[in-house]
Structures are given as C-alpha cells and as structure tokens.
Amino acid sequence: MFAPGPPERVAGFRGDRELKRDYVAAIEYLDVHRAFPEAGRQHEALSGVTLRVERGEFLAIAGKSGSGKTTLLNLACGVDVPTAGEVLVDGRNLAEMSDRQRSLLRRTHFGIVFQFFNLMSTLSVEENVSLPAQLAGCTVRESRERARRLLSDLGLSGRERDPIDRLSGGEQQRVAIARALINNPPVILADEPTGNLDSESGTVVLQCLARLSREQGRTVLMVTHSSDALEFADRVIHLRDGRLIAGGG
Ligand SMILES: Nc1ncnc2c1ncn2[C@@H]1O[C@H](COP(=O)(O)OP(=O)(O)O)[C@@H](O)[C@H]1O
Ligand SMILES: [Mg+2]
C-alpha cells in the first residue's frame, strides 16, 4: 500500500527543521467528502479533500467560518465518518476499524484542544488535567503526578488547586493543552485554539502548540480563521467551501 522510495522534502514546509516525508502520514485524507442534509438537499461540508499531515509537523488549516474546518478534525479522530473517501491514521483506515478500536484510538492517539476550552468548572485545574488519565485506567496518584508535571511545563505551577474560573482565558487554554497531553498522544488537534483569547495570551498558547511539534515531535493539526495564528505553523493550507485551495497533497 505504501510505495517504498526515498523520503522527499515536504512542499511548502517553512519550518527551520527539514521535515522529510515519511512513508506513512500521521493523518491522510483521500478524496474525502462529507455531506449533511440541509433544507432537503445534501450540502457538502467537505468536497474531495486530499491531504497528508506529516508526522511531527505543525500544520495550520485556515478558513472562514463554515468552510469545513471542524468537520475535517472530526473525521481525523473518528468522531465523524466521511460520506465518501478515506481517512487513514498512521496508515490505518478508520473505516476498517470497529467502533471500539476507533474509540480507543481517539482516547489514546489524539489530544484535542477546543476554542471554548471545554473544561469542567466544578473541578480544580489539576482534576481537569488528570481526569482523562484516570478514565484511561491510571491510578489517581500517578495521574495527578503527571498532571502536575504538565502544568509546570505549561507555566501553571502553583495553580493546581485553583478552581477553573479563577484562571484567565489564556491560562484555561493552557490547562486544556495539559489535559490534551495527559495520555501522551502523538497527535494534537486544535480547533480555533486562540478564537476566544486576546492576542497576547493567544501567542503564548500558539508557542505552546509549536513546542509540542518542534521539541516533542508531536503532530499538531490546527484549524483556525485567525490569520495571526498562522505564522506559528510550519505549513499553512487554506480551506474554502470545503475544498483545499493551496498546498494539499
Ligand atoms: N452536524 C452537522 N449537521 C448539519 N450540517 C453541519 C453539521 N456539521 C457541520 N455542518 C455544516 O457543514 C459546514 C461546515 O461546518 P464546520 O466544519 O463546522 O465549519 P467551520 O468549523 O469551518 O466553521 C457548515 O455549512 C455547517 O453548517
Ligand atoms: Mg468550527
């Protein structure tokens, strides 16, 4: 399935590292369509998207509201399925996996960061971060230790026991990044991660995401309508009305 051959440079990659195309992409979309019924007709949120997200890159997909960005992320982590085409994660076709395998993949392989943070306001900072580890079977003690380490990496030492609403938006988004990392996923999906932040705290959040790729080798796929967010990515591709309009492939 994967043609052997020498790794080649990834077109459009403008990071300071030389990113080589691995045989197997972190995520690969092959002529993906996703249609939703709308006013008695089928409306295509995505129309024939073909895209490789390389392992370890920080790829930004830019597009206006309604261009299909969230749909693209939902298809990558298997919460949604394409109406046509295929999505491969580490070379594995999501359509050939059972619901159970897909749900396990979603929990272990992907960390997800949302525009509105989606934190639980009744839990403390540390509890929010450690919860997904406990749900994955980790002991309370181990998951809290991991949470404290991640919070410290993200500049939030000393805030572990704070209630969520004591934190600024930028701090809350860093808590959400720590939560996304707690099960050590190789891929981070970020849906408008700076959409609810002022530009200064947005910059801090984008620097954190860039570090996950550059220093930790994770794949970061971010979708955004904010042009400010794009300068932090290694590569930018535009999405308009469900179609990629630059880069791709
Ligand atoms: N669950 C859904 N049911 C019906 N239409 C949807 C659904 N999800 C997305 N859409 C439609 O698909 C298009 C793209 O949506 P979305 O991926 O959320 O765009 P974006 O994240 O770029 O704002 C929009 O026209 C939206 O109304
Ligand atoms: Mg969206």
GROMACS .gro file of C-alpha atoms and ligand atoms in nm:
model
  277
    1MET     CA    1   0.000   0.000   0.000
    2PHE     CA    2   0.286   0.238   0.077
    3ALA     CA    3   0.524   0.269  -0.214
    4PRO     CA    4   0.882   0.241  -0.090
    5GLY     CA    5   1.112   0.518  -0.200
    6PRO     CA    6   1.342   0.780  -0.060
    7PRO     CA    7   1.185   1.035   0.175
    8GLU     CA    8   1.129   1.365  -0.005
    9ARG     CA    9   1.101   1.721   0.116
   10VAL     CA   10   0.752   1.829   0.205
   11ALA     CA   11   0.642   2.106  -0.031
   12GLY     CA   12   0.550   2.429   0.142
   13PHE     CA   13   0.715   2.337   0.470
   14ARG     CA   14   0.873   2.651   0.601
   15GLY     CA   15   0.984   2.542   0.946
   16ASP     CA   16   1.351   2.562   1.033
   17ARG     CA   17   1.375   2.185   1.052
   18GLU     CA   18   1.391   1.990   0.732
   19LEU     CA   19   1.081   1.778   0.751
   20LYS     CA   20   1.103   1.463   0.547
   21ARG     CA   21   0.801   1.289   0.412
   22ASP     CA   22   0.774   0.958   0.592
   23TYR     CA   23   0.612   0.668   0.407
   24VAL     CA   24   0.322   0.672   0.647
   25ALA     CA   25   0.149   1.002   0.720
   26ALA     CA   26   0.017   1.090   1.066
   27ILE     CA   27  -0.320   1.155   0.903
   28GLU     CA   28  -0.410   1.109   0.540
   29TYR     CA   29  -0.731   1.225   0.374
   30LEU     CA   30  -0.801   1.060   0.040
   31ASP     CA   31  -1.067   1.233  -0.170
   32VAL     CA   32  -1.280   1.290   0.138
   33HIS     CA   33  -1.635   1.417   0.110
   34ARG     CA   34  -1.875   1.487   0.395
   35ALA     CA   35  -2.228   1.586   0.313
   36PHE     CA   36  -2.501   1.695   0.555
   37PRO     CA   37  -2.869   1.723   0.475
   38GLU     CA   38  -2.973   2.086   0.463
   39ALA     CA   39  -3.309   2.225   0.355
   40GLY     CA   40  -3.399   1.897   0.186
   41ARG     CA   41  -3.070   1.878  -0.007
   42GLN     CA   42  -2.725   1.744   0.061
   43HIS     CA   43  -2.477   2.017   0.144
   44GLU     CA   44  -2.112   1.920   0.117
   45ALA     CA   45  -1.910   2.047   0.415
   46LEU     CA   46  -1.603   1.885   0.254
   47SER     CA   47  -1.572   1.823  -0.119
   48GLY     CA   48  -1.285   1.600  -0.224
   49VAL     CA   49  -1.016   1.680   0.031
   50THR     CA   50  -0.685   1.502  -0.032
   51LEU     CA   51  -0.419   1.588   0.222
   52ARG     CA   52  -0.126   1.433   0.405
   53VAL     CA   53  -0.049   1.556   0.752
   54GLU     CA   54   0.313   1.456   0.808
   55ARG     CA   55   0.432   1.310   1.135
   56GLY     CA   56   0.581   1.576   1.359
   57GLU     CA   57   0.469   1.880   1.165
   58PHE     CA   58   0.263   2.175   1.287
   59LEU     CA   59   0.011   2.219   1.009
   60ALA     CA   60  -0.243   2.500   1.012
   61ILE     CA   61  -0.560   2.488   0.805
   62ALA     CA   62  -0.706   2.833   0.758
   63GLY     CA   63  -1.060   2.903   0.653
   64LYS     CA   64  -1.362   3.116   0.728
   65SER     CA   65  -1.645   3.006   0.949
   66GLY     CA   66  -1.841   2.731   0.775
   67SER     CA   67  -1.555   2.628   0.546
   68GLY     CA   68  -1.540   2.276   0.693
   69LYS     CA   69  -1.259   2.307   0.948
   70THR     CA   70  -1.427   2.135   1.242
   71THR     CA   71  -1.561   1.865   1.011
   72LEU     CA   72  -1.203   1.797   0.897
   73LEU     CA   73  -1.086   1.745   1.257
   74ASN     CA   74  -1.389   1.531   1.347
   75LEU     CA   75  -1.305   1.299   1.059
   76ALA     CA   76  -0.941   1.266   1.167
   77CYS     CA   77  -1.023   1.140   1.513
   78GLY     CA   78  -1.313   0.926   1.402
   79VAL     CA   79  -1.599   1.108   1.578
   80ASP     CA   80  -1.744   1.151   1.229
   81VAL     CA   81  -1.720   0.939   0.914
   82PRO     CA   82  -1.688   1.059   0.555
   83THR     CA   83  -1.973   1.014   0.309
   84ALA     CA   84  -1.707   0.922   0.052
   85GLY     CA   85  -1.331   0.883   0.054
   86GLU     CA   86  -1.099   0.752   0.321
   87VAL     CA   87  -0.919   0.876   0.630
   88LEU     CA   88  -0.603   0.696   0.739
   89VAL     CA   89  -0.435   0.743   1.074
   90ASP     CA   90  -0.080   0.608   1.085
   91GLY     CA   91  -0.170   0.420   0.771
   92ARG     CA   92  -0.475   0.256   0.924
   93ASN     CA   93  -0.806   0.313   0.751
   94LEU     CA   94  -1.059   0.432   1.011
   95ALA     CA   95  -1.344   0.275   0.812
   96GLU     CA   96  -1.188  -0.069   0.862
   97MET     CA   97  -1.177  -0.034   1.240
   98SER     CA   98  -1.453  -0.136   1.481
   99ASP     CA   99  -1.630   0.129   1.691
  100ARG     CA  100  -1.433   0.003   1.987
  101GLN     CA  101  -1.099   0.034   1.809
  102ARG     CA  102  -1.190   0.383   1.686
  103SER     CA  103  -1.289   0.495   2.031
  104LEU     CA  104  -0.967   0.357   2.179
  105LEU     CA  105  -0.767   0.533   1.907
  106ARG     CA  106  -0.949   0.859   1.984
  107ARG     CA  107  -0.862   0.836   2.352
  108THR     CA  108  -0.501   0.728   2.317
  109HIS     CA  109  -0.380   0.874   1.990
  110PHE     CA  110  -0.535   1.222   1.990
  111GLY     CA  111  -0.534   1.515   2.227
  112ILE     CA  112  -0.798   1.773   2.141
  113VAL     CA  113  -0.798   2.144   2.221
  114PHE     CA  114  -1.116   2.348   2.166
  115GLN     CA  115  -1.199   2.717   2.119
  116PHE     CA  116  -1.401   2.735   2.441
  117PHE     CA  117  -1.159   2.517   2.641
  118ASN     CA  118  -1.438   2.272   2.744
  119LEU     CA  119  -1.305   2.245   3.099
  120MET     CA  120  -1.521   2.127   3.388
  121SER     CA  121  -1.593   2.426   3.607
  122THR     CA  122  -1.672   2.215   3.914
  123LEU     CA  123  -1.325   2.057   3.914
  124SER     CA  124  -0.990   2.209   4.004
  125VAL     CA  125  -0.717   2.271   3.749
  126GLU     CA  126  -0.533   1.952   3.844
  127GLU     CA  127  -0.851   1.744   3.846
  128ASN     CA  128  -0.940   1.863   3.496
  129VAL     CA  129  -0.599   1.766   3.365
  130SER     CA  130  -0.575   1.430   3.541
  131LEU     CA  131  -0.928   1.307   3.467
  132PRO     CA  132  -0.861   1.160   3.119
  133ALA     CA  133  -0.568   0.962   3.263
  134GLN     CA  134  -0.792   0.816   3.531
  135LEU     CA  135  -1.054   0.732   3.270
  136ALA     CA  136  -0.779   0.550   3.080
  137GLY     CA  137  -0.708   0.335   3.386
  138CYS     CA  138  -0.425   0.525   3.550
  139THR     CA  139  -0.416   0.549   3.932
  140VAL     CA  140  -0.520   0.876   4.094
  141ARG     CA  141  -0.170   0.924   4.232
  142GLU     CA  142   0.008   0.864   3.903
  143SER     CA  143  -0.238   1.075   3.704
  144ARG     CA  144  -0.202   1.366   3.946
  145GLU     CA  145   0.176   1.346   3.928
  146ARG     CA  146   0.158   1.355   3.550
  147ALA     CA  147  -0.085   1.647   3.565
  148ARG     CA  148   0.146   1.844   3.794
  149ARG     CA  149   0.442   1.788   3.561
  150LEU     CA  150   0.245   1.903   3.258
  151LEU     CA  151   0.107   2.206   3.439
  152SER     CA  152   0.459   2.300   3.539
  153ASP     CA  153   0.579   2.263   3.176
  154LEU     CA  154   0.300   2.495   3.070
  155GLY     CA  155   0.386   2.760   3.326
  156LEU     CA  156   0.098   2.685   3.563
  157SER     CA  157   0.281   2.566   3.874
  158GLY     CA  158   0.105   2.679   4.187
  159ARG     CA  159  -0.237   2.685   4.017
  160GLU     CA  160  -0.310   2.313   4.059
  161ARG     CA  161  -0.579   2.351   4.321
  162ASP     CA  162  -0.740   2.664   4.181
  163PRO     CA  163  -1.097   2.644   4.059
  164ILE     CA  164  -1.112   2.687   3.682
  165ASP     CA  165  -1.295   3.020   3.694
  166ARG     CA  166  -1.007   3.178   3.886
  167LEU     CA  167  -0.793   3.149   3.570
  168SER     CA  168  -0.772   3.383   3.271
  169GLY     CA  169  -0.872   3.258   2.926
  170GLY     CA  170  -0.510   3.204   2.824
  171GLU     CA  171  -0.443   3.007   3.141
  172GLN     CA  172  -0.755   2.799   3.088
  173GLN     CA  173  -0.642   2.714   2.736
  174ARG     CA  174  -0.304   2.603   2.871
  175VAL     CA  175  -0.490   2.381   3.121
  176ALA     CA  176  -0.679   2.238   2.822
  177ILE     CA  177  -0.348   2.170   2.645
  178ALA     CA  178  -0.217   1.991   2.955
  179ARG     CA  179  -0.536   1.784   2.962
  180ALA     CA  180  -0.492   1.704   2.591
  181LEU     CA  181  -0.139   1.577   2.667
  182ILE     CA  182  -0.212   1.371   2.976
  183ASN     CA  183  -0.230   1.038   2.791
  184ASN     CA  184   0.078   1.129   2.586
  185PRO     CA  185  -0.090   1.130   2.243
  186PRO     CA  186   0.128   1.160   1.931
  187VAL     CA  187  -0.125   1.391   1.762
  188ILE     CA  188  -0.284   1.715   1.884
  189LEU     CA  189  -0.594   1.851   1.711
  190ALA     CA  190  -0.665   2.215   1.787
  191ASP     CA  191  -0.995   2.374   1.680
  192GLU     CA  192  -0.965   2.755   1.683
  193PRO     CA  193  -0.746   2.740   1.995
  194THR     CA  194  -0.700   3.117   2.006
  195GLY     CA  195  -1.052   3.208   1.896
  196ASN     CA  196  -1.153   3.314   2.244
  197LEU     CA  197  -0.826   3.477   2.355
  198ASP     CA  198  -0.667   3.821   2.335
  199SER     CA  199  -0.365   3.832   2.108
  200GLU     CA  200  -0.108   3.820   2.387
  201SER     CA  201  -0.243   3.506   2.552
  202GLY     CA  202  -0.315   3.366   2.206
  203THR     CA  203   0.054   3.398   2.126
  204VAL     CA  204   0.151   3.208   2.441
  205VAL     CA  205  -0.091   2.928   2.350
  206LEU     CA  206   0.044   2.911   1.992
  207GLN     CA  207   0.401   2.897   2.124
  208CYS     CA  208   0.299   2.604   2.344
  209LEU     CA  209   0.148   2.423   2.043
  210ALA     CA  210   0.460   2.491   1.833
  211ARG     CA  211   0.680   2.347   2.109
  212LEU     CA  212   0.478   2.026   2.109
  213SER     CA  213   0.579   1.975   1.749
  214ARG     CA  214   0.935   2.115   1.749
  215GLU     CA  215   1.056   1.987   2.084
  216GLN     CA  216   0.842   1.682   2.140
  217GLY     CA  217   0.793   1.559   1.786
  218ARG     CA  218   0.415   1.552   1.807
  219THR     CA  219   0.196   1.617   1.508
  220VAL     CA  220  -0.016   1.929   1.555
  221LEU     CA  221  -0.312   1.991   1.324
  222MET     CA  222  -0.469   2.327   1.397
  223VAL     CA  223  -0.769   2.479   1.221
  224THR     CA  224  -0.835   2.849   1.252
  225HIS     CA  225  -0.994   3.152   1.092
  226SER     CA  226  -0.741   3.382   1.256
  227SER     CA  227  -0.454   3.488   1.032
  228ASP     CA  228  -0.246   3.576   1.341
  229ALA     CA  229  -0.232   3.209   1.433
  230LEU     CA  230  -0.077   3.106   1.104
  231GLU     CA  231   0.274   3.241   1.149
  232PHE     CA  232   0.347   2.983   1.419
  233ALA     CA  233   0.279   2.684   1.194
  234ASP     CA  234   0.533   2.504   0.974
  235ARG     CA  235   0.288   2.489   0.688
  236VAL     CA  236  -0.042   2.659   0.609
  237ILE     CA  237  -0.316   2.529   0.381
  238HIS     CA  238  -0.636   2.718   0.303
  239LEU     CA  239  -0.981   2.569   0.301
  240ARG     CA  240  -1.266   2.740   0.120
  241ASP     CA  241  -1.618   2.599   0.094
  242GLY     CA  242  -1.495   2.252   0.176
  243ARG     CA  243  -1.206   2.248  -0.071
  244LEU     CA  244  -0.834   2.293  -0.016
  245ILE     CA  245  -0.710   2.582  -0.222
  246ALA     CA  246  -0.331   2.572  -0.173
  247GLY     CA  247  -0.071   2.313  -0.082
  248GLY     CA  248  -0.252   1.986  -0.016
  249GLY     CA  249  -0.128   1.655  -0.149
  250LIG     N1  250  -2.371   1.805   1.222
  250LIG     C1  251  -2.400   1.886   1.119
  250LIG     N2  252  -2.523   1.885   1.063
  250LIG     C2  253  -2.551   1.964   0.957
  250LIG     N3  254  -2.464   2.047   0.899
  250LIG     C3  255  -2.340   2.053   0.951
  250LIG     C4  256  -2.301   1.973   1.064
  250LIG     N4  257  -2.171   1.999   1.092
  250LIG     C5  258  -2.131   2.092   1.003
  250LIG     N5  259  -2.232   2.123   0.919
  250LIG     C6  260  -2.223   2.220   0.809
  250LIG     O1  261  -2.103   2.197   0.738
  250LIG     C7  262  -2.038   2.319   0.703
  250LIG     C8  263  -1.900   2.323   0.763
  250LIG     O2  264  -1.911   2.324   0.904
  250LIG     P1  265  -1.785   2.324   1.000
  250LIG     O3  266  -1.697   2.209   0.967
  250LIG     O4  267  -1.836   2.331   1.140
  250LIG     O5  268  -1.714   2.460   0.959
  250LIG     P2  269  -1.609   2.551   1.037
  250LIG     O6  270  -1.556   2.471   1.153
  250LIG     O7  271  -1.506   2.586   0.936
  250LIG     O8  272  -1.685   2.671   1.084
  250LIG     C9  273  -2.131   2.430   0.751
  250LIG     O9  274  -2.212   2.469   0.644
  250LIG    C10  275  -2.212   2.363   0.859
  250LIG    O10  276  -2.338   2.422   0.871
  251MG      MG  277  -1.552   2.510   1.354
   0.00000   0.00000   0.00000
